Short mmCIF file of C-alpha atoms in Angstrom, two decimals:
data_model
loop_
_atom_site.label_atom_id
_atom_site.label_comp_id
_atom_site.label_asym_id
_atom_site.label_seq_id
_atom_site.Cartn_x
_atom_site.Cartn_y
_atom_site.Cartn_z
CA TYR S 1 20.23 17.37 -3.04
CA GLN S 2 22.56 16.34 -0.17
CA GLU S 3 23.18 19.90 0.93
CA ASP S 4 19.75 21.38 0.91
CA LEU S 5 17.73 18.15 1.50
CA HIS S 6 15.32 19.06 -1.36
CA ASP S 7 14.13 17.00 -4.35
CA ALA S 8 11.59 17.44 -7.13
CA SER S 9 8.72 15.76 -5.34
CA GLN S 10 6.69 19.02 -5.03
CA PHE S 11 6.95 19.66 -8.72
CA TYR S 12 5.91 16.04 -9.50
CA THR S 13 3.01 16.29 -7.09
CA TRP S 14 1.80 19.51 -8.77
CA GLN S 15 2.25 17.91 -12.22
CA GLU S 16 0.26 14.89 -11.24
CA ARG S 17 -2.49 17.13 -9.78
CA MET S 18 -2.71 19.18 -12.93
CA LYS S 19 -2.88 16.01 -15.05
CA GLU S 20 -5.72 14.64 -12.92
CA GLN S 21 -7.53 17.89 -13.12
CA ASP S 22 -7.25 17.94 -16.96
CA GLN S 23 -8.31 14.35 -17.06
CA SER S 24 -11.36 14.91 -14.88
CA GLU S 25 -12.39 17.98 -17.04
CA GLU S 26 -11.99 15.91 -20.18
CA GLU S 27 -14.05 13.09 -18.73
CA ALA S 28 -16.86 15.53 -17.78
CA ARG S 29 -16.75 16.95 -21.26
CA VAL S 30 -16.85 13.54 -22.73
CA ARG S 31 -19.88 12.46 -20.46
CA GLN S 32 -21.72 15.70 -21.43
CA ARG S 33 -21.19 14.99 -25.01
CA ALA S 34 -22.28 11.47 -24.64
CA ALA S 35 -25.52 12.71 -23.17
CA GLU S 36 -26.00 15.20 -25.93
CA MET S 37 -25.28 12.46 -28.57
CA GLN S 38 -27.80 10.09 -26.87
CA LEU S 39 -30.40 12.79 -27.21
CA SER S 40 -29.56 13.37 -30.84
CA ARG S 41 -29.86 9.61 -31.66
CA GLU S 42 -33.60 9.94 -32.27
CA SER S 43 -33.15 12.12 -35.18
CA ALA S 44 -30.41 9.94 -36.61
CA MET S 45 -32.64 6.81 -36.40
CA GLU S 46 -34.81 8.19 -39.25
CA ALA S 47 -31.89 7.90 -41.71
CA TYR S 48 -31.20 4.31 -40.56
CA GLU S 49 -32.82 2.64 -43.60
CA SER S 50 -30.96 4.85 -46.06
CA SER S 51 -27.62 4.06 -44.45
CA ILE S 52 -28.08 0.22 -44.41
CA ARG S 53 -26.71 -0.15 -48.03
CA ARG S 54 -23.71 2.13 -47.23
CA LYS S 55 -22.94 0.16 -44.12
CA HIS S 56 -23.17 -3.08 -46.13
CA ILE S 57 -20.69 -1.74 -48.63
CA LEU S 58 -18.34 -0.59 -45.73
CA ALA S 59 -18.71 -3.92 -44.02
CA GLU S 60 -17.68 -5.64 -47.32
CA HIS S 61 -14.77 -3.36 -47.70
CA GLN S 62 -13.67 -3.89 -44.12
CA ARG S 63 -13.89 -7.69 -44.57
CA GLU S 64 -11.65 -7.39 -47.58
CA GLU S 65 -9.23 -5.17 -45.59
CA LEU S 66 -9.40 -7.56 -42.62
CA GLN S 67 -8.61 -10.53 -45.00
CA LEU S 68 -5.66 -8.64 -46.41
CA GLY S 69 -4.48 -7.73 -42.91
CA LEU S 70 -4.72 -11.37 -41.70
CA GLN S 71 -2.61 -12.42 -44.74
CA MET S 72 -0.10 -9.70 -44.02
CA LYS S 73 0.03 -10.72 -40.41
CA GLU S 74 0.53 -14.38 -41.37
CA ARG S 75 3.45 -13.38 -43.66
CA GLU S 76 4.94 -11.27 -40.83
CA LYS S 77 4.61 -14.27 -38.43
CA LEU S 78 6.36 -16.51 -40.99
CA TRP S 79 9.13 -13.93 -41.38
CA GLU S 80 9.50 -13.41 -37.58
CA LEU S 81 9.68 -17.23 -37.18
CA GLY S 82 12.52 -17.40 -39.66
CA GLU S 83 14.31 -14.53 -37.96
CA LYS S 84 13.89 -16.25 -34.58
CA LYS S 85 15.14 -19.47 -35.77
CA LEU S 86 18.25 -17.73 -37.19
CA LEU S 87 18.72 -16.01 -33.92
CA VAL S 88 18.42 -19.31 -32.01
CA GLU S 89 21.14 -20.83 -34.36
CA GLU S 90 23.47 -17.84 -33.79
CA THR S 91 22.86 -18.16 -30.00
CA LYS S 92 23.70 -21.83 -29.98
CA GLU S 93 26.83 -20.99 -31.96
CA ASP S 94 27.88 -18.21 -29.62
CA ARG S 95 27.20 -20.49 -26.62
CA GLY S 96 29.57 -23.00 -27.95
CA LYS S 97 32.28 -20.39 -28.54
CA ALA S 98 31.75 -19.11 -24.91
CA ARG S 99 32.34 -22.55 -23.53
CA GLU S 100 35.63 -22.91 -25.62
CA LYS S 101 36.76 -19.44 -24.43
CA GLU S 102 36.08 -20.42 -20.80
CA MET S 103 38.16 -23.59 -21.25
CA GLU S 104 40.97 -21.52 -22.69
CA ILE S 105 40.94 -18.99 -19.92
CA LEU S 106 40.82 -21.89 -17.25
CA LYS S 107 43.84 -23.50 -18.82
CA GLU S 108 45.70 -20.17 -18.91
CA ARG S 109 44.81 -19.59 -15.33
CA VAL S 110 46.06 -23.11 -14.38
CA ASN S 111 49.36 -22.44 -16.28
CA ASN S 112 49.77 -19.06 -14.57
CA ALA S 113 49.11 -20.76 -11.17
CA ASP S 114 51.82 -23.42 -11.87
CA ASN S 115 54.29 -20.66 -12.90
CA MET S 116 53.65 -18.64 -9.79
CA ARG S 117 54.01 -21.76 -7.58
CA LYS S 118 57.40 -22.54 -9.29
CA GLU S 119 58.54 -18.94 -8.94
CA ARG S 120 57.61 -19.01 -5.12
CA GLU S 121 59.57 -22.36 -4.68
CA VAL S 122 62.58 -20.76 -6.37
CA GLU S 123 62.26 -17.69 -4.28
CA PHE S 124 61.85 -19.74 -1.03
CA ASP S 125 65.01 -21.79 -1.92
CA ARG S 126 66.92 -18.64 -2.56
CA LYS S 127 65.87 -17.09 0.69
CA LYS S 128 66.64 -20.28 2.57
CA LYS S 129 70.26 -20.29 1.06
CA GLU S 130 70.81 -16.61 1.91
CA GLU S 131 69.61 -17.29 5.56
CA GLU S 132 71.97 -20.26 5.82
CA GLN S 133 74.87 -18.12 4.54
CA GLU S 134 74.00 -15.32 6.94
CA MET S 135 73.76 -17.76 9.92
CA GLU S 136 77.21 -19.23 8.93
CA ARG S 137 78.69 -15.77 8.69
CA LYS S 138 77.30 -14.98 12.22
CA ARG S 139 78.67 -18.22 13.61
CA ASP S 140 82.11 -17.43 12.12
CA LEU S 141 81.97 -13.97 13.70
CA ILE S 142 81.05 -15.45 17.18
CA ARG S 143 83.91 -17.93 16.88
CA GLN S 144 86.29 -15.09 16.08
CA ILE S 145 84.99 -13.09 19.04
CA ARG S 146 85.34 -15.97 21.38
CA ALA S 147 88.91 -16.55 20.20
CA LEU S 148 89.69 -12.97 20.75
CA GLU S 149 88.20 -13.20 24.16
CA LYS S 150 90.47 -16.23 25.08
CA VAL S 151 93.66 -14.40 24.09
CA PRO S 152 95.30 -12.89 27.30
CA VAL S 153 95.38 -9.13 27.36
CA GLU S 154 97.24 -6.68 29.45
CA LYS S 155 95.45 -4.91 32.32
CA TYR S 156 95.09 -1.21 32.22
CA LYS S 157 94.10 1.34 34.85
CA MET S 158 90.53 1.73 35.90
CA PHE S 159 88.20 3.24 33.43
CA ASP S 160 86.36 6.49 34.33
CA PRO S 161 83.04 6.93 32.40
CA ALA S 162 83.11 10.68 33.18
CA GLU S 163 86.67 11.25 31.75
CA PRO S 164 86.97 12.22 28.02
CA PRO S 165 89.49 10.24 25.95
CA CYS S 166 91.57 13.23 25.20
CA GLN S 167 92.80 11.92 21.72
CA GLY S 168 92.84 15.29 20.14
CA LEU S 169 89.62 14.65 18.05
CA LEU S 170 86.70 16.99 17.41
CA ASP S 171 83.54 16.54 19.46
CA GLU S 172 85.21 14.28 22.15
CA MET S 173 83.00 13.37 24.99
CA SER S 174 82.92 11.01 27.87
CA LEU S 175 80.86 7.89 28.13
CA ALA S 176 78.54 9.47 30.72
CA GLU S 177 77.93 12.49 28.41
CA LEU S 178 77.21 10.09 25.43
CA LYS S 179 74.67 8.21 27.47
CA GLU S 180 72.98 11.43 28.58
CA ARG S 181 72.77 12.69 25.00
CA LEU S 182 71.52 9.25 23.88
CA ARG S 183 68.80 9.47 26.53
CA ILE S 184 67.77 12.93 25.33
CA VAL S 185 67.61 11.85 21.66
CA GLU S 186 65.52 8.80 22.59
CA SER S 187 63.08 10.92 24.69
CA GLN S 188 62.69 13.34 21.88
CA ARG S 189 62.00 10.49 19.44
CA GLU S 190 59.36 9.13 21.90
CA LYS S 191 57.71 12.52 22.06
CA GLU S 192 57.61 12.68 18.26
CA LEU S 193 56.02 9.26 18.07
CA ASP S 194 53.38 10.10 20.66
CA MET S 195 52.52 13.34 18.82
CA LYS S 196 52.22 11.46 15.61
CA ARG S 197 49.90 8.91 17.21
CA GLU S 198 47.72 11.57 18.58
CA ARG S 199 47.42 13.26 15.25
CA GLN S 200 46.54 10.03 13.63
CA LEU S 201 43.85 9.32 16.36
CA ALA S 202 42.45 12.80 15.94
CA ARG S 203 42.23 12.40 12.16
CA LYS S 204 40.56 8.95 12.57
CA VAL S 205 38.03 10.42 15.03
CA GLU S 206 37.32 13.38 12.71
CA LYS S 207 36.80 10.98 9.78
CA GLN S 208 34.50 8.68 11.85
CA GLU S 209 32.42 11.80 12.95
CA GLU S 210 32.14 12.91 9.32
CA LEU S 211 30.88 9.45 8.31
CA THR S 212 28.37 9.51 11.22
CA GLU S 213 27.14 12.79 10.05
CA LYS S 214 26.67 11.62 6.53
CA ALA S 215 24.92 8.47 7.59
CA GLU S 216 22.46 10.56 9.87
CA MET S 217 21.86 12.95 6.96
CA LEU S 218 21.07 10.06 4.63
CA ALA S 219 18.72 8.50 7.31
CA LYS S 220 16.92 11.91 7.63
CA VAL S 221 16.65 12.14 3.76
CA ARG S 222 15.18 8.68 3.60
CA GLU S 223 12.75 9.32 6.40
CA ARG S 224 11.52 12.57 4.80
CA ALA S 225 11.16 10.82 1.43
CA ARG S 226 9.15 8.02 3.10
CA GLU S 227 6.86 10.50 4.83
CA GLU S 228 6.32 12.48 1.58
CA GLN S 229 5.56 9.29 -0.29
CA GLN S 230 2.91 8.38 2.44
CA GLN S 231 1.42 11.71 2.23
CA ARG S 232 1.24 11.52 -1.70
CA HIS S 233 -0.38 8.01 -1.39
CA GLU S 234 -3.04 9.33 1.03
CA GLU S 235 -3.73 12.42 -1.16
CA GLN S 236 -4.02 10.28 -4.28
CA LYS S 237 -6.54 7.98 -2.40
CA ARG S 238 -8.61 10.90 -1.41
CA GLN S 239 -8.53 12.37 -4.92
CA LYS S 240 -9.62 8.98 -6.45
CA ILE S 241 -12.51 8.82 -3.80
CA LEU S 242 -13.66 12.37 -4.73
CA GLU S 243 -13.37 11.78 -8.49
CA GLU S 244 -15.47 8.58 -8.17
CA GLN S 245 -18.15 10.39 -6.25
CA GLN S 246 -18.14 13.27 -8.84
CA LYS S 247 -18.29 10.75 -11.66
CA GLN S 248 -21.16 8.86 -10.07
CA ARG S 249 -23.22 12.14 -9.40
CA HIS S 250 -22.60 13.38 -12.87
CA ARG S 251 -23.56 9.98 -14.41
CA GLU S 252 -26.81 9.93 -12.36
CA LYS S 253 -27.51 13.54 -13.38
CA CYS S 254 -27.06 12.70 -17.08
CA ILE S 255 -29.15 9.63 -16.85
CA THR S 256 -31.90 11.55 -15.14
CA GLU S 257 -31.72 14.34 -17.83
CA VAL S 258 -31.84 11.89 -20.61
CA ALA S 259 -34.81 9.96 -19.08
CA GLU S 260 -36.76 13.19 -18.54
CA LYS S 261 -36.13 14.22 -22.14
CA LEU S 262 -37.10 10.80 -23.51
CA GLN S 263 -40.25 10.93 -21.38
CA LEU S 264 -41.07 14.39 -22.66
CA LYS S 265 -40.60 13.21 -26.34
CA LYS S 266 -42.78 10.15 -25.56
CA ARG S 267 -45.60 12.42 -24.24
CA GLN S 268 -45.23 14.67 -27.31
CA LYS S 269 -45.60 11.63 -29.63
CA LYS S 270 -48.58 10.35 -27.75
CA GLU S 271 -50.27 13.81 -28.00
CA GLU S 272 -49.51 13.91 -31.69
CA GLU S 273 -51.00 10.38 -32.16
CA GLN S 274 -54.14 11.42 -30.26
CA ARG S 275 -54.56 14.59 -32.25
CA LEU S 276 -54.14 12.58 -35.48
CA LYS S 277 -56.73 10.09 -34.36
CA LEU S 278 -59.23 12.96 -33.61
CA GLU S 279 -58.59 14.49 -36.98
CA LEU S 280 -59.11 11.05 -38.66
CA LYS S 281 -62.36 10.59 -36.71
CA GLU S 282 -63.62 14.02 -37.69
CA ILE S 283 -62.85 13.45 -41.31
CA ALA S 284 -64.67 10.07 -41.18
CA THR S 285 -67.74 11.72 -39.56
CA LYS S 286 -67.84 14.42 -42.22
CA ARG S 287 -67.62 11.83 -44.94
CA GLN S 288 -70.43 9.86 -43.43
CA PHE S 289 -72.59 12.93 -43.40
CA LEU S 290 -71.67 13.84 -46.90
CA ALA S 291 -72.03 10.52 -48.56
CA ALA S 292 -75.44 9.55 -49.79
CA ASN S 293 -75.14 5.81 -49.52
CA ALA S 294 -75.00 4.53 -45.90
CA GLU S 295 -73.31 1.30 -46.92
CA GLN S 296 -70.58 3.03 -48.75
CA VAL S 297 -70.10 5.36 -45.87
CA GLU S 298 -69.92 2.44 -43.43
CA ALA S 299 -67.56 0.47 -45.66
CA LYS S 300 -65.19 3.51 -46.11
CA ALA S 301 -65.29 4.21 -42.45
CA HIS S 302 -64.50 0.56 -41.62
CA ALA S 303 -61.64 0.62 -44.11
CA GLU S 304 -60.23 3.88 -42.80
CA GLN S 305 -60.49 2.67 -39.24
CA GLN S 306 -58.69 -0.58 -40.17
CA ALA S 307 -56.03 1.45 -41.97
CA GLY S 308 -55.77 3.68 -38.92
CA LEU S 309 -55.34 0.70 -36.63
CA ASP S 310 -52.67 -0.73 -38.97
CA ARG S 311 -50.82 2.59 -38.92
CA GLU S 312 -51.09 2.67 -35.17
CA ALA S 313 -49.67 -0.88 -34.87
CA MET S 314 -46.86 -0.10 -37.24
CA LYS S 315 -46.10 3.06 -35.35
CA ARG S 316 -46.05 1.32 -31.92
CA GLN S 317 -43.88 -1.38 -33.37
CA LYS S 318 -41.48 1.20 -34.78
CA VAL S 319 -41.48 3.21 -31.49
CA SER S 320 -40.78 0.02 -29.42
CA LEU S 321 -37.92 -0.96 -31.78
CA ILE S 322 -36.41 2.57 -31.58
CA GLU S 323 -36.62 2.55 -27.83
CA GLN S 324 -35.06 -0.87 -27.59
CA ARG S 325 -32.25 0.16 -29.92
CA LYS S 326 -31.69 3.27 -27.76
CA LYS S 327 -31.44 1.14 -24.61
CA ASN S 328 -29.02 -1.23 -26.26
CA GLN S 329 -26.88 1.56 -27.50
CA THR S 330 -26.96 3.33 -24.10
CA LYS S 331 -25.93 0.02 -22.47
CA VAL S 332 -23.08 -0.39 -24.91
CA GLY S 333 -21.89 3.17 -24.31
CA GLU S 334 -21.85 2.65 -20.59
CA VAL S 335 -19.94 -0.61 -21.02
CA GLN S 336 -17.32 1.14 -23.25
CA GLN S 337 -17.03 3.99 -20.76
CA ARG S 338 -16.41 1.69 -17.91
CA ARG S 339 -13.80 -0.26 -19.99
CA ASP S 340 -12.09 3.05 -20.88
CA ASN S 341 -12.14 4.09 -17.17
CA GLN S 342 -10.56 0.68 -16.15
CA GLU S 343 -7.82 1.00 -18.78
CA ARG S 344 -7.12 4.66 -17.67
CA ASP S 345 -6.87 3.45 -14.10
CA ILE S 346 -4.46 0.71 -15.02
CA GLU S 347 -2.25 3.08 -17.03
CA GLU S 348 -2.22 5.52 -14.13
CA TYR S 349 -1.20 2.73 -11.69
CA GLN S 350 1.58 1.57 -14.10
CA GLN S 351 2.85 5.10 -14.39
CA LEU S 352 2.77 5.59 -10.64
CA GLN S 353 4.57 2.14 -10.20
CA GLN S 354 7.30 3.10 -12.74
CA THR S 355 7.84 6.34 -10.85
CA VAL S 356 8.21 4.66 -7.52
CA THR S 357 10.44 2.14 -9.02
CA ALA S 358 12.75 4.82 -10.45
CA ARG S 359 12.93 6.61 -7.15
CA VAL S 360 13.70 3.40 -5.25
CA GLU S 361 16.52 2.65 -7.81
CA ARG S 362 17.99 6.13 -7.30
CA ALA S 363 17.76 5.66 -3.49
CA LYS S 364 19.52 2.27 -3.80
CA ALA S 365 22.22 3.73 -6.00
CA ALA S 366 22.88 6.57 -3.41
CA ASP S 367 22.97 4.05 -0.67
CA LEU S 368 25.47 1.85 -2.55
CA ALA S 369 27.62 4.88 -3.35
CA LEU S 370 27.68 5.96 0.35
CA LYS S 371 28.55 2.44 1.46
CA GLU S 372 31.38 2.20 -1.16
CA GLU S 373 32.65 5.56 0.08
CA ILE S 374 32.55 4.32 3.71
CA LEU S 375 34.39 1.16 2.75
CA GLN S 376 37.03 3.02 0.82
CA SER S 377 37.67 5.40 3.79
CA VAL S 378 37.93 2.45 6.15
CA LYS S 379 40.37 0.73 3.81
CA SER S 380 42.48 3.81 3.46
CA ALA S 381 42.53 4.28 7.25
CA ARG S 382 43.60 0.72 7.75
CA ASN S 383 46.33 0.98 5.02
CA MET S 384 47.58 4.11 6.75
CA GLN S 385 47.64 2.43 10.14
CA ARG S 386 49.51 -0.60 8.62
CA GLN S 387 52.05 1.82 7.05
CA VAL S 388 52.65 3.57 10.33
CA ALA S 389 52.90 0.16 12.15
CA LYS S 390 55.43 -0.93 9.61
CA LYS S 391 57.46 2.22 9.93
CA SER S 392 57.47 1.99 13.68
CA MET S 393 58.54 -1.73 13.44
CA ALA S 394 61.43 -0.70 11.06
CA GLU S 395 62.58 2.09 13.37
CA LEU S 396 61.93 0.72 16.87
CA GLY S 397 61.48 -3.04 16.54
CA HIS S 398 58.52 -4.73 18.21
CA SER S 399 57.95 -1.91 20.71
CA SER S 400 59.66 1.12 22.23
CA ASN S 401 59.97 -0.58 25.58
CA ALA S 402 61.72 -3.71 24.07
CA TYR S 403 64.06 -1.35 22.27
CA MET S 404 64.98 0.58 25.35
CA LYS S 405 65.44 -2.62 27.26
CA ARG S 406 67.92 -3.85 24.59
CA ILE S 407 69.80 -0.55 24.69
CA GLN S 408 70.06 -0.67 28.44
CA ASN S 409 71.23 -4.27 28.47
CA ARG S 410 73.91 -3.50 25.90
CA MET S 411 75.17 -0.52 27.95
CA ALA S 412 75.26 -2.59 31.16
CA THR S 413 77.17 -5.35 29.42
CA SER S 414 79.70 -2.87 27.98
CA CYS S 415 80.16 -1.29 31.31
#
């Protein structure tokens, strides 16, 4: 990931696009099936009366099951309440134990602090006594040196710094040669220290450049991830707009087809009713001509006409009930479809939110790891610098110039 600057965003994008495509196809199929089912409701209405008793039985059975389910839920709630009460009691007990443990730890820390304070006082007293002893020893040494200086000594001939002592020892040299060699050794040591400082500075600069490159690379990765995220958001918005438009067009098309088919069936029913009326009229006319008694013919015609009117009224009432029932069912189906769409949109938004949260958490973890690495490198560089400073202090004192000044002063005093 850090070398090639690639992640799995393209695969996730393709996966989400395929899911959305499958979902849109499934929705289209569901809407088509809903339209077909709406057309087939008319044939199912004829069996409505025969299914009433079965529905009553099923409703009674469902009521019994619902009652049993409510009882089971009530028992489960009571059991959960008991479990929660036990958990609360255990939590209270654990909370008291935690307070006791905290007090014990606090007392232990106070005792440790007292012990450390006492040890430091003992150590301070010991160091103070050692320093007093060392100071007393130095004072005694100074008194001895002053006493030796007060003792009269015999004067010898003039000392020549360039003349060797000639005592018959190995590696004899004069004072001038000794000073020259000391100067050469000191210059070599200064060169070594300068080279060591330069190497340390070069390593420090190289480490700083490496950290800068890592920070720039991380910034580029974050910028690229942010741009890809914006592009994905824009693409998802466009896809949602297109899907809504397609859904609206398909819904309008289905409603238009259903309305046309319903209108066609209504026309067919009206034609059938008119044809039946004509047939009834023809039959009545034939009966009138065939009957011998005019009153009987008139009475029968009136009765048949009244029966036809009753049949027509019942049929119109039945047709109006069926149409009203279809409208109600269509409205319920649309409401359910809208509710399903809203639930699906909420689930998609939650999934997207979870994905974004996971990516943000991974980015934060990477950022924290990089910051921790930078902090560790800075600490190691500072520790190394302190060690070098301590070593230089142990070897040379406060600084090389002060050391050289002390050496020169001692040599001048001895001369």
